[in-house]
CSV table of C-alpha atoms and ligand atoms in Angstrom, one decimal:
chain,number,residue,atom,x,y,z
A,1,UNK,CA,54.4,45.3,64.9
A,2,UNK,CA,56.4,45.9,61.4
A,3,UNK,CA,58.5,48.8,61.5
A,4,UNK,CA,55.9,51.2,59.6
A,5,UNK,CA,53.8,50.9,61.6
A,6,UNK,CA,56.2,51.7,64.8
A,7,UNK,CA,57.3,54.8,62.8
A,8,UNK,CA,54.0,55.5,62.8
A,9,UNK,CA,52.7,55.2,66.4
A,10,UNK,CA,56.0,57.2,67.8
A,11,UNK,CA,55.5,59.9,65.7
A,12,UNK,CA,51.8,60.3,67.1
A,13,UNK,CA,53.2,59.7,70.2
A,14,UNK,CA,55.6,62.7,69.5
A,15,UNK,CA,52.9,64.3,68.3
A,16,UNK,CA,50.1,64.1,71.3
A,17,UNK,CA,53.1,64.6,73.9
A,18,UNK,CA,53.8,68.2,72.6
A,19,UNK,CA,50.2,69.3,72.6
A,20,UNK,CA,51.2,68.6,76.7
A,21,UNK,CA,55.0,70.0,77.1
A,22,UNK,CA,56.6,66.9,77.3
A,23,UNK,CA,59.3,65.2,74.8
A,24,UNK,CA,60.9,61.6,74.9
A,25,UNK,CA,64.6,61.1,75.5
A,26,UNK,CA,64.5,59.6,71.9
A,27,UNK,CA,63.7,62.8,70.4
A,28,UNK,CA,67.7,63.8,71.8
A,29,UNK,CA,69.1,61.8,69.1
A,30,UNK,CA,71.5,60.8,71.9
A,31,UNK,CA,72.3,57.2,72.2
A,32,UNK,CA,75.2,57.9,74.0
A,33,UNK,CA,76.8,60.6,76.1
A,34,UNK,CA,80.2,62.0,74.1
A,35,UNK,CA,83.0,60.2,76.0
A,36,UNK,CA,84.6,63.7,77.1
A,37,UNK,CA,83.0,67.5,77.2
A,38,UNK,CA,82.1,69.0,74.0
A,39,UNK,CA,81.6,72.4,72.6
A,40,UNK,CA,81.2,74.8,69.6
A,41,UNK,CA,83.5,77.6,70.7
A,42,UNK,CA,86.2,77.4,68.3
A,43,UNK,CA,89.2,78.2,68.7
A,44,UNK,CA,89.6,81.7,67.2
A,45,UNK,CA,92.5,84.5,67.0
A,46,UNK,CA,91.5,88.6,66.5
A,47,UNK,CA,94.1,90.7,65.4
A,48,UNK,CA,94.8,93.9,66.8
A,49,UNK,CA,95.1,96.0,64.1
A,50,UNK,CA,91.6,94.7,63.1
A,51,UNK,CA,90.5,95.6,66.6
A,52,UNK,CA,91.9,98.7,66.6
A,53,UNK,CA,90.7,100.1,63.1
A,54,UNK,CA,86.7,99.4,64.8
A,55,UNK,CA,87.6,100.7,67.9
A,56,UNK,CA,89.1,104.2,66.1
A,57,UNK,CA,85.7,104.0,63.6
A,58,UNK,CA,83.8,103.5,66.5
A,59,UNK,CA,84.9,106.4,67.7
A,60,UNK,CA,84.1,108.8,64.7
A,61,UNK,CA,80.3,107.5,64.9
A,62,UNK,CA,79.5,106.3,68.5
A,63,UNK,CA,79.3,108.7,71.2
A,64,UNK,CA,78.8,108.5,74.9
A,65,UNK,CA,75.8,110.7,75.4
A,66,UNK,CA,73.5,107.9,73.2
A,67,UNK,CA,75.7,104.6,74.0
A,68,UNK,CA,76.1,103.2,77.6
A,69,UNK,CA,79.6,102.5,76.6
A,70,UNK,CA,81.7,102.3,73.2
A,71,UNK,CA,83.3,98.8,73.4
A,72,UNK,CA,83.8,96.5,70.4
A,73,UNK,CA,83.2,92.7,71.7
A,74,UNK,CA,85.2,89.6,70.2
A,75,UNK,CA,83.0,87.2,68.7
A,76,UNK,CA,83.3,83.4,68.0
A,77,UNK,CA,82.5,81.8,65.2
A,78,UNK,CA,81.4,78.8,66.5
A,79,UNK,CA,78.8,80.7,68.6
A,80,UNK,CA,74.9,82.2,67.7
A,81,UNK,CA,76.6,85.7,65.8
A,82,UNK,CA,73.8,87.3,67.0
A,83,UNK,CA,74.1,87.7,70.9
A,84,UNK,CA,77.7,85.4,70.3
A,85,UNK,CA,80.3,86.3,72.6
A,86,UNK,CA,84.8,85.1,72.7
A,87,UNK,CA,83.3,82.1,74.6
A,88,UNK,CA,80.1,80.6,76.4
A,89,UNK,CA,81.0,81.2,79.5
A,90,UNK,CA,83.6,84.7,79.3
A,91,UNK,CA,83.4,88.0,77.1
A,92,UNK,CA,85.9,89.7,75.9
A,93,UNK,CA,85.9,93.5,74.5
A,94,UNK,CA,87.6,96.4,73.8
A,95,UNK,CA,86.7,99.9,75.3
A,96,UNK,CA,87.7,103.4,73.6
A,97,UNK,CA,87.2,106.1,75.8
A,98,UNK,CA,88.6,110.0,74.5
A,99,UNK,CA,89.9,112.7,75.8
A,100,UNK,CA,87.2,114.4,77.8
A,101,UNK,CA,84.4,111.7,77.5
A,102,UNK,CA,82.9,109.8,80.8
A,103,UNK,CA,80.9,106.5,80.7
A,104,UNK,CA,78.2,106.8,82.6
A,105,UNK,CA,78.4,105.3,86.5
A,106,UNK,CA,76.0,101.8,86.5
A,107,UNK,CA,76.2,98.6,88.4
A,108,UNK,CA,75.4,94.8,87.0
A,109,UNK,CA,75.7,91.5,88.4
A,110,UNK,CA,77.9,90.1,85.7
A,111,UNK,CA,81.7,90.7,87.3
A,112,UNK,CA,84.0,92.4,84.8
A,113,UNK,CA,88.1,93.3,84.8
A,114,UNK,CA,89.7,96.0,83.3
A,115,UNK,CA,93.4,95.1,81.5
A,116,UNK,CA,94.1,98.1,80.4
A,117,UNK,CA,96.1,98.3,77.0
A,118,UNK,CA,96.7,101.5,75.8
A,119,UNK,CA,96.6,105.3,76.9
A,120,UNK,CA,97.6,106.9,80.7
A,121,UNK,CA,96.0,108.9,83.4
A,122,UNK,CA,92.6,108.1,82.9
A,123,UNK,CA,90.7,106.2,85.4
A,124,UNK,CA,87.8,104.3,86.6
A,125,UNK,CA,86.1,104.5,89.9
A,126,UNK,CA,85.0,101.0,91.5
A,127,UNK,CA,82.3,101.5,94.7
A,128,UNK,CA,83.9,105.5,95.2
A,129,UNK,CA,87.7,104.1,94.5
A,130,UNK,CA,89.5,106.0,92.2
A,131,UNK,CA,91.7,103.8,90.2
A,132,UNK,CA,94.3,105.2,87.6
A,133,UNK,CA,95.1,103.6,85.0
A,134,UNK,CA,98.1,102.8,83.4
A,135,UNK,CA,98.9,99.9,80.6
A,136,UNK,CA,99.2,96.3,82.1
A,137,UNK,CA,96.8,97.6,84.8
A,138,UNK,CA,94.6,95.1,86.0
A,139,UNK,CA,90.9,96.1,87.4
A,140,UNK,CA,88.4,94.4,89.0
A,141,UNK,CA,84.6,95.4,89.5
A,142,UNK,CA,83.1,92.3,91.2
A,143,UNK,CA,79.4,92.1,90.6
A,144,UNK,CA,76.8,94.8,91.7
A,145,UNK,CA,80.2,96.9,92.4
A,146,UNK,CA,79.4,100.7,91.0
A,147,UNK,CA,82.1,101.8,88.5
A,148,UNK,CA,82.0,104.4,85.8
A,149,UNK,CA,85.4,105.3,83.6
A,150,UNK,CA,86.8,109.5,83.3
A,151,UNK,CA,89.8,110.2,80.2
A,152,UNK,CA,90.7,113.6,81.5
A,153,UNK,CA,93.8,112.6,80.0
A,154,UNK,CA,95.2,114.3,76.7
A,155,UNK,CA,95.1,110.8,74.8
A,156,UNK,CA,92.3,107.9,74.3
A,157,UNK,CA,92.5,105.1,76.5
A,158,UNK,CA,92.4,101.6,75.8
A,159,UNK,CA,91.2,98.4,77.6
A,160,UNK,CA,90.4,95.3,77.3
A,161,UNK,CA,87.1,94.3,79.4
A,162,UNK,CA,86.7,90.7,80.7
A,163,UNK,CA,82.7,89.7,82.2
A,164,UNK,CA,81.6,86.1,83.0
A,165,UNK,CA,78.8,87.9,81.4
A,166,UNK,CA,77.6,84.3,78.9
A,167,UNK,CA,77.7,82.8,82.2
A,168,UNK,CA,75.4,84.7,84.5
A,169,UNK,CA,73.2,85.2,81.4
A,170,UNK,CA,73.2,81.6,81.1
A,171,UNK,CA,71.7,81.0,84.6
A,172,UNK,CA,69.4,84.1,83.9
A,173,UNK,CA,70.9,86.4,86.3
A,174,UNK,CA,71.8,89.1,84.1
A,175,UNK,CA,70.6,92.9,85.3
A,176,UNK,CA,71.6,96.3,85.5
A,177,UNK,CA,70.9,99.6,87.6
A,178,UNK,CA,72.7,103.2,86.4
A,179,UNK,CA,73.4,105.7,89.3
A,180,UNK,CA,71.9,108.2,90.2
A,181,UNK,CA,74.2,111.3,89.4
A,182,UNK,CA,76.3,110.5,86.0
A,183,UNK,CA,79.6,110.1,87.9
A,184,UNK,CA,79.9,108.9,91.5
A,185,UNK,CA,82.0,110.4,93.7
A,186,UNK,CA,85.7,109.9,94.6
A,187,UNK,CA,85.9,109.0,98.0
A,188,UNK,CA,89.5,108.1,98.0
A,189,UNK,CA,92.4,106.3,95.4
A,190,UNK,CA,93.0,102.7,95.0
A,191,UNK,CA,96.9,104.0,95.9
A,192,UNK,CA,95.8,104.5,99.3
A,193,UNK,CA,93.5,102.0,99.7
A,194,UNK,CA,96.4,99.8,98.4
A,195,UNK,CA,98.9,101.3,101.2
A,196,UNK,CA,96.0,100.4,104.2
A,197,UNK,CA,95.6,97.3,102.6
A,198,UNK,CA,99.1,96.3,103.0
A,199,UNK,CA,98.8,97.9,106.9
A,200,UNK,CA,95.7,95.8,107.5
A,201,UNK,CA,97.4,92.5,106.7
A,202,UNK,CA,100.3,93.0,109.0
A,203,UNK,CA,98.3,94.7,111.8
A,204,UNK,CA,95.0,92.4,111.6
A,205,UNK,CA,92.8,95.2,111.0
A,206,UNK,CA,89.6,95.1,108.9
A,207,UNK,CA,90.3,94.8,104.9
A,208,UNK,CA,89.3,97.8,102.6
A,209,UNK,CA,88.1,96.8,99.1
A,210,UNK,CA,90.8,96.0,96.8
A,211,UNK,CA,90.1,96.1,92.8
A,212,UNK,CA,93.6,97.6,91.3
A,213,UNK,CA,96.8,95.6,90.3
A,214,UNK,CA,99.3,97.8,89.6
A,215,UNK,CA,101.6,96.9,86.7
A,216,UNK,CA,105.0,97.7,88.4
A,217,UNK,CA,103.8,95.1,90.8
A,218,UNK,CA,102.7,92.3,88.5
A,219,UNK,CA,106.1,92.9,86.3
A,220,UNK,CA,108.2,92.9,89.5
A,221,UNK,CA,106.7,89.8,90.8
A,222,UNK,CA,107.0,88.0,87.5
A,223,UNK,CA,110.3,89.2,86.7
A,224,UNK,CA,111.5,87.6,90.0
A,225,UNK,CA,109.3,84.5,89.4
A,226,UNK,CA,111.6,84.0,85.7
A,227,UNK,CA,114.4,84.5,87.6
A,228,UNK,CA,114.2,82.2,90.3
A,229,UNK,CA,113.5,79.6,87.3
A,230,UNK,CA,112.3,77.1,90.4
A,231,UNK,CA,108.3,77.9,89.7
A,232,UNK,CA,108.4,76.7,85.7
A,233,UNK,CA,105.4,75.2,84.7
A,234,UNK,CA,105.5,72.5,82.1
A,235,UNK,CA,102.3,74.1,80.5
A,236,UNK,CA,102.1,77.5,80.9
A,237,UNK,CA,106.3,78.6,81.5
A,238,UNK,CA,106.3,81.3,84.5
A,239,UNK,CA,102.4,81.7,85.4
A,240,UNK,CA,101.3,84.2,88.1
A,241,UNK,CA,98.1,84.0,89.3
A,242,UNK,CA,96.2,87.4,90.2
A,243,UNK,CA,95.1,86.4,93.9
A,244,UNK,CA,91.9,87.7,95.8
A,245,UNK,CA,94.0,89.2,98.6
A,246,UNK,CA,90.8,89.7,100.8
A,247,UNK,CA,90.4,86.2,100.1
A,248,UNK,CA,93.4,84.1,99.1
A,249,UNK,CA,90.8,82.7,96.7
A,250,UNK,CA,90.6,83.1,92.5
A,251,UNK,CA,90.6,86.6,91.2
A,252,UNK,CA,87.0,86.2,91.0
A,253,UNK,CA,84.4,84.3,92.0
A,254,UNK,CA,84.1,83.4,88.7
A,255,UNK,CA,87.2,84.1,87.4
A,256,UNK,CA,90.6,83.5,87.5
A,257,UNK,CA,93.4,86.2,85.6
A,258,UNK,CA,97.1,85.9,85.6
A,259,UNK,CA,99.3,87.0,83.7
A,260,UNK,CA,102.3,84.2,82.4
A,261,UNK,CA,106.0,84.5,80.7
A,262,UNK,CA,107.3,82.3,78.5
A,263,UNK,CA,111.2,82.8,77.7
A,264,UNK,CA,113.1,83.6,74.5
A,265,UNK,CA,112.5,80.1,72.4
A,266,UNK,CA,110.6,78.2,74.8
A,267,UNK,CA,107.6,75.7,74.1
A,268,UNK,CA,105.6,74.8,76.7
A,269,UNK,CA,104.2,71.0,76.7
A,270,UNK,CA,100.7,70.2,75.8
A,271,UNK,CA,97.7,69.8,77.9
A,272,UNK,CA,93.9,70.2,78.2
A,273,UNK,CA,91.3,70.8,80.4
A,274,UNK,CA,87.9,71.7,81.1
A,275,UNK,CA,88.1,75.3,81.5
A,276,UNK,CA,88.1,77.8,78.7
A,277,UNK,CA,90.7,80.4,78.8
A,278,UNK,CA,90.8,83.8,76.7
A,279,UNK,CA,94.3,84.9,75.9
A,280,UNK,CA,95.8,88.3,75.2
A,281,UNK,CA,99.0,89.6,74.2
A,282,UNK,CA,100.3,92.0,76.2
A,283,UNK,CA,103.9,91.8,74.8
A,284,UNK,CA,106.0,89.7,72.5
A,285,UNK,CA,105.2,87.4,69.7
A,286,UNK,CA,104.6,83.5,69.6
A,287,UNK,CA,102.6,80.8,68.2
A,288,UNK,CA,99.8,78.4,70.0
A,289,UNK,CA,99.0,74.8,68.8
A,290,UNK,CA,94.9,74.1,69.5
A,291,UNK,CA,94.3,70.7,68.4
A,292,UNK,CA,95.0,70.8,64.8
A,293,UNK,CA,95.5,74.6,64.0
A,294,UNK,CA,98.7,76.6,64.7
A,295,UNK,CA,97.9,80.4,65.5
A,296,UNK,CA,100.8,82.6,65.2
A,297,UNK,CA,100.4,85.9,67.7
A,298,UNK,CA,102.2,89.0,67.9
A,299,UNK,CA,101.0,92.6,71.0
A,300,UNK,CA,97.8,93.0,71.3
A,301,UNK,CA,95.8,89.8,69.5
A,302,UNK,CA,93.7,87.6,71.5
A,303,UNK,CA,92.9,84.2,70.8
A,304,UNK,CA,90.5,81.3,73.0
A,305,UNK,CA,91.7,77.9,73.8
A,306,UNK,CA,88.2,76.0,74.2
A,307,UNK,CA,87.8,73.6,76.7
A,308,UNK,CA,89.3,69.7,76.3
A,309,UNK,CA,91.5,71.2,73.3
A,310,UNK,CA,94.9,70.1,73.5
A,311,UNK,CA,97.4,73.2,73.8
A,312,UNK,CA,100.8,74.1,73.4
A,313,UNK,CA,102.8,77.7,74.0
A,314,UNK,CA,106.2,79.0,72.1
A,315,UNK,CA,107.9,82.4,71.9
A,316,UNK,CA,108.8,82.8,68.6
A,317,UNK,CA,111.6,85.6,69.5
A,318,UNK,CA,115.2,84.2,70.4
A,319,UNK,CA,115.8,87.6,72.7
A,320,UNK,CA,112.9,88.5,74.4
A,321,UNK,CA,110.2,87.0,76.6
A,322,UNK,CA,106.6,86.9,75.9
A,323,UNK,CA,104.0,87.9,78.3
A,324,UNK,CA,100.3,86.9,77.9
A,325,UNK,CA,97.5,87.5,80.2
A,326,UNK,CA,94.4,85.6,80.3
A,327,UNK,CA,91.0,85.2,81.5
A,328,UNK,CA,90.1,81.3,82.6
A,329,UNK,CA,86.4,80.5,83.9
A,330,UNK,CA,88.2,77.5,86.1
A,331,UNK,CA,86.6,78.7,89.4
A,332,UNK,CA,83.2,78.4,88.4
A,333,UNK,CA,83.9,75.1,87.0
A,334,UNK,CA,86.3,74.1,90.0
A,335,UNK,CA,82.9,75.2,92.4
A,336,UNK,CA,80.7,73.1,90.6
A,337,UNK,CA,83.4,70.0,90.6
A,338,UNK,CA,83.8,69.9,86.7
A,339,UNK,CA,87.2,70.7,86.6
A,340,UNK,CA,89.8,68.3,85.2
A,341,UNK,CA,93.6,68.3,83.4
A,342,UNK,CA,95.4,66.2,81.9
A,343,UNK,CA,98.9,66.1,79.3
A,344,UNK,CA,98.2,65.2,76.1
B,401,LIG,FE1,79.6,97.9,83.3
B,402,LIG,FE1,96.2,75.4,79.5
């Protein structure tokens, strides 16, 4: 058969296997599997005074009463713009709330984290749990948990908002119920669930919910961490895990947060892996190497390191340390057995 003729009888091949939902591996244009993973995030850096100047427009024009919540949502440009989210996998946002306002109480099964960046004294309620925020405040509502957010505070409030959101979209999992009364009831604080929590553990009683990190907590742990200078990592300086403590497990079932130092001067080594990890700022300034670009941060950008991109860390002050905390998808990856590292 010349080739003509070949071209000819695949493409009516192509042609009658359509009319019956089915396709030929040819049709791919794979030949060959990519020799590692592969993606279109890119890597990508937001600036905060960009995501601040929306977030204060935003709040001119967008109000509660219409909106089911005012959050601005960091998009990549290697992603569809459209529905694009930071990564496929993790969302990242920005929520305003003012003085007075309350988003409404609802419930979803994408898991999402509070970080909370800016403002004090207003707070959201997880499952009843009050939890007051303050900045460096970490969160949780795990999946199908009921939260809605109060600012009877004097000032706007400012977080950022993690969900594995692309993810449970992507296995078409995604849905949403609102409660019935506008704001649920407090049925107790995350302080005192936080106090019986710590009773529990010693005493072998049953464990309440926990959802809220405290700041003073993370920065005391992490400032001892620094100082013990034994628990260095080559890649990531003094990294500190935000632990499950009802199950010793990730943060999230999805989801692993921590929160990492890196000292005045320091560059960390370069690795990559198969998770994709969103970074924010929380303090300090600094510059990360992704595969070819530099990106030079300073409080309150974020920037994504896409998966199997070679990374590198360094605190561009010679006084003061840097603190980053991040968002990593590693444990749904790690569950499904497609995690690996390596230097390089
Ligand atoms: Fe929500
Ligand atoms: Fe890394």
């Amino acid at each position: 058969m010349n080739r003509m003729a070949r071209t000819n009888r695949i493409a009516l091949l192509d042609r009658d296997m359509a009319a019956k939902n089915l396709s030929g591996y040819w049709r791919l244009g794979m030949e060959g599997l990519p020799p590692h993973p592969m993606t279109s995030v890119e890597p990508c850096l937001w600036k905060w005074t960009d995501v601040l100047e929306s977030l204060v427009r935003a709040g001119d024009v967008i109000n509660l009463e219409d909106s089911e919540r005012r959050v601005v949502r960091l998009v990549n440009p290697g992603l569809n713009r459209q529905h694009a989210f930071a990564t496929h996998t993790v969302q990242i946002s920005f929520q305003y709330v003012k003085p007075g306002e309350n988003a409404r109480a609802h419930r979803h099964t994408p898991s999402a984290l509070r970080f909370v960046v800016q403002g004090n004294g207003a707070y959201t309620t997880v499952n009843g749990q009050q939890c007051v925020m303050e900045p460096g405040d970490l969160i949780l509502t795990p999946k199908l948990s009921w939260h809605d957010h109060s600012n009877e505070s004097l000032e706007p409030m400012i977080w950022l908002d993690g969900l594995d959101f692309p993810l449970v979209q992507g296995l078409h999992q995604v849905m949403q119920e609102r409660y019935s009364e506008r704001r649920q009831p407090i049925e107790k604080s995350s302080v005192e669930v936080m106090n019986q929590l710590g009773g529990s553990i010693r005493h072998g009683l049953p464990l309440a919910d926990f959802f809220h990190y405290k700041w003073r907590d993370t920065e005391r742990t992490l400032r001892a961490l620094v100082q013990s200078c034994a628990g260095k990592d080559p890649f990531d300086g003094y990294l500190l895990e935000y632990r499950n403590p009802l199950s010793g497990g990730p943060t999230m079932t999805t989801l692993q947060c921590a929160v990492q130092a890196l000292p005045p001067n320091d560059e960390s080594e370069s690795h990559r892996h198969t998770s994709t990890v969103i970074y924010h700022v929380f303090r300090g300034q600094g510059a990360t190497q992704i595969g070819e670009r530099r990106f030079d941060w300073e409080q309150g950008d974020s920037f994504v390191v896409p998966l199997w991109h070679a990374h590198r860390h360094r605190n561009r002050s010679s006084s003061d340390d840097a603190i980053l905390f991040s968002m990593s998808d590693a444990p749904a990856l790690k569950a499904l057995d497609l995690y690996r590292e390596e230097a390089g």
